[in-house]
Amino acid sequence: METAVRLHLTVVAVILFAVTFASVRACPPSDLAALLAIKAALHEPHFGIFNSWTGTDCCHNWHGISCDPETGRVADINLRGEAEDPIYEKNHRTGYMTGTISPAICRLTRLSSLTIADWKGISGEIPKCITTLPFLRIFDLIGNKISGEIPAGIGRLHRLTVLNFADNLISGPIPTSLTNLSSLMHLDLRNNKISGELPRDFGRLGMLSRALLSRNLIGGTIPSSISQIYRLADLDLSLNQISGPIPPTIGKMAVLATLNLDSNKISGRIPPSLLVSGISNLNLSKNFLDGIIPDVFGPRSYFTVIDLSFNKLRGNIPKSIISASYIGHLDLSHNHLCGRIPAGSPFDHLEASSFTYNDCLCGKPLKAC
C-alpha cells in the first residue's frame, strides 16, 4: 500500500513538473496574442519570415524572437531585412516588407530590444504607447518608411542605450524629453525630415558616444551644452539648416574624433581650438565661415580629413600647418584665400583641386608665384 502511494505521488510530481516546465517554455498567451497581431499588420512576400510564427511556443524557433529564460516573456524582437543570414544569401536579395508596426507591440511589457530594420516598405507612425515599455534598451527602425513624429514621451525610456530611426520619413521636432535618456549611447536620426532646433540641454545626454543627425531640416544654433558630453566621439550635423557660430568649447572635448558640420548656414570664424584638438575628421565645408584660418597648427593637429571648402575664408594659408603631425586630405578650395602655398608636407602630396577657386593662391601645385 505504502509503495503504491509513493508511486502515485511520484507520478503526480512528474506531471506537475512537466506542466510547470511547459508553461515556462511556452510564452504567455498575452505575448503570443501580441506577436500574432504584429504579424497580421506586416506583409513579407519573398522569404516567409513569419512562416515559423506558428503554434503556441513563441519562445522557441520563432524567427527573430527571443525570450527571457527566467520569466518566459518575450524580451527581443530582431527582424532585419539586411543581414548575413543564409535566407538572404540563398535568394540573392535583401528583404522587403510592407505594413505598419502594430500598437500591440506595447503589450510586450518585458521587451528589451526592438529591431525592425531595413525592410524599406514599412510605413505608418511609431506607436505612441511604445514609451510605456520600461525595459526597452535598443530601439532600431532604420531603413523603412516610418512617418509622423518621434513620440513626445520618448524620454520615459530611461534604460534606452540605442535609438536608431535613420533613413525614414520622420518629421517634426526632436522631443524635449529626449534629453532625459541618461543611458543613451547611440543616437542616429540621419536622413529624415526632422525640423526645429536641437534641445538647448542636449548636453544632458552624458553617456552619448555617437550623435548622427545629418540630412534633416534642423535649424537654430549648435547648443554649447554639447561640449559637456564627455564621451562623445562622433558628431554629425551635416546637411541641415543650422546657423550661427561654432561653440569654441567643442574643440576642447576629450574624445571627439569626427565633427561633420558641412552643408549648413554656419557663420563666424573657425574656433582655433578645433585645429589643436583630438578631432581627426573635420568637415566644415559649404557654410558661411569667414575670417582667417587660425595659425595654430602643431603636433596635436592630426587630420585624416580637414575640409574647409566653399566658405568665405580670407588671408593666407597659415604657415604653422606644416607643423601638423599629419594631414591626409586637405580641401581649401572655393574661398577667398591669397598668397603662397607653403612648401613641404602635407602640400607635397595634395592636388591642385584642393586650392582652386580662391582669389590669388599661387605656388605648387598651382601656378608659380
PDB file of C-alpha atoms in Angstrom, residues 293 305-310 313 317 321 327-337 341 346-358 361 363-366:
ATOM      1  CA  ILE A 293      42.293  80.185 -40.878  1.00  0.00           C
ATOM      2  CA  VAL A 305      40.452  64.800 -43.404  1.00  0.00           C
ATOM      3  CA  ILE A 306      40.137  68.572 -42.998  1.00  0.00           C
ATOM      4  CA  ASP A 307      37.671  70.189 -45.399  1.00  0.00           C
ATOM      5  CA  LEU A 308      37.144  73.957 -45.253  1.00  0.00           C
ATOM      6  CA  SER A 309      35.996  74.397 -48.864  1.00  0.00           C
ATOM      7  CA  PHE A 310      33.083  76.531 -50.051  1.00  0.00           C
ATOM      8  CA  LEU A 313      37.754  82.400 -45.675  1.00  0.00           C
ATOM      9  CA  ILE A 317      47.234  79.605 -45.634  1.00  0.00           C
ATOM     10  CA  ILE A 321      50.100  73.951 -40.927  1.00  0.00           C
ATOM     11  CA  ILE A 327      47.173  65.790 -42.698  1.00  0.00           C
ATOM     12  CA  GLY A 328      45.847  63.192 -45.115  1.00  0.00           C
ATOM     13  CA  HIS A 329      43.314  65.175 -47.127  1.00  0.00           C
ATOM     14  CA  LEU A 330      43.020  68.963 -47.135  1.00  0.00           C
ATOM     15  CA  ASP A 331      40.487  70.967 -49.137  1.00  0.00           C
ATOM     16  CA  LEU A 332      40.648  74.767 -49.108  1.00  0.00           C
ATOM     17  CA  SER A 333      39.001  75.355 -52.490  1.00  0.00           C
ATOM     18  CA  HIS A 334      36.226  77.866 -53.179  1.00  0.00           C
ATOM     19  CA  ASN A 335      37.260  80.527 -50.660  1.00  0.00           C
ATOM     20  CA  HIS A 336      38.996  83.919 -50.880  1.00  0.00           C
ATOM     21  CA  LEU A 337      42.497  82.825 -49.847  1.00  0.00           C
ATOM     22  CA  ILE A 341      51.028  77.868 -50.701  1.00  0.00           C
ATOM     23  CA  PRO A 346      51.248  67.969 -46.456  1.00  0.00           C
ATOM     24  CA  PHE A 347      51.307  70.141 -49.571  1.00  0.00           C
ATOM     25  CA  ASP A 348      53.705  67.908 -51.481  1.00  0.00           C
ATOM     26  CA  HIS A 349      51.030  65.212 -51.902  1.00  0.00           C
ATOM     27  CA  LEU A 350      47.951  67.375 -52.487  1.00  0.00           C
ATOM     28  CA  GLU A 351      46.389  68.031 -55.880  1.00  0.00           C
ATOM     29  CA  ALA A 352      45.518  71.405 -57.388  1.00  0.00           C
ATOM     30  CA  SER A 353      41.807  70.802 -56.793  1.00  0.00           C
ATOM     31  CA  SER A 354      42.440  71.327 -53.073  1.00  0.00           C
ATOM     32  CA  PHE A 355      43.279  75.001 -53.729  1.00  0.00           C
ATOM     33  CA  THR A 356      41.331  76.072 -56.819  1.00  0.00           C
ATOM     34  CA  TYR A 357      38.741  78.853 -56.919  1.00  0.00           C
ATOM     35  CA  ASN A 358      40.456  81.156 -54.470  1.00  0.00           C
ATOM     36  CA  LEU A 361      46.793  81.497 -54.244  1.00  0.00           C
ATOM     37  CA  GLY A 363      52.823  78.010 -55.815  1.00  0.00           C
ATOM     38  CA  LYS A 364      52.810  74.232 -56.190  1.00  0.00           C
ATOM     39  CA  PRO A 365      50.549  72.522 -57.080  1.00  0.00           C
ATOM     40  CA  LEU A 366      49.129  75.728 -58.621  1.00  0.00           C
TER      41      LEU A 366
END
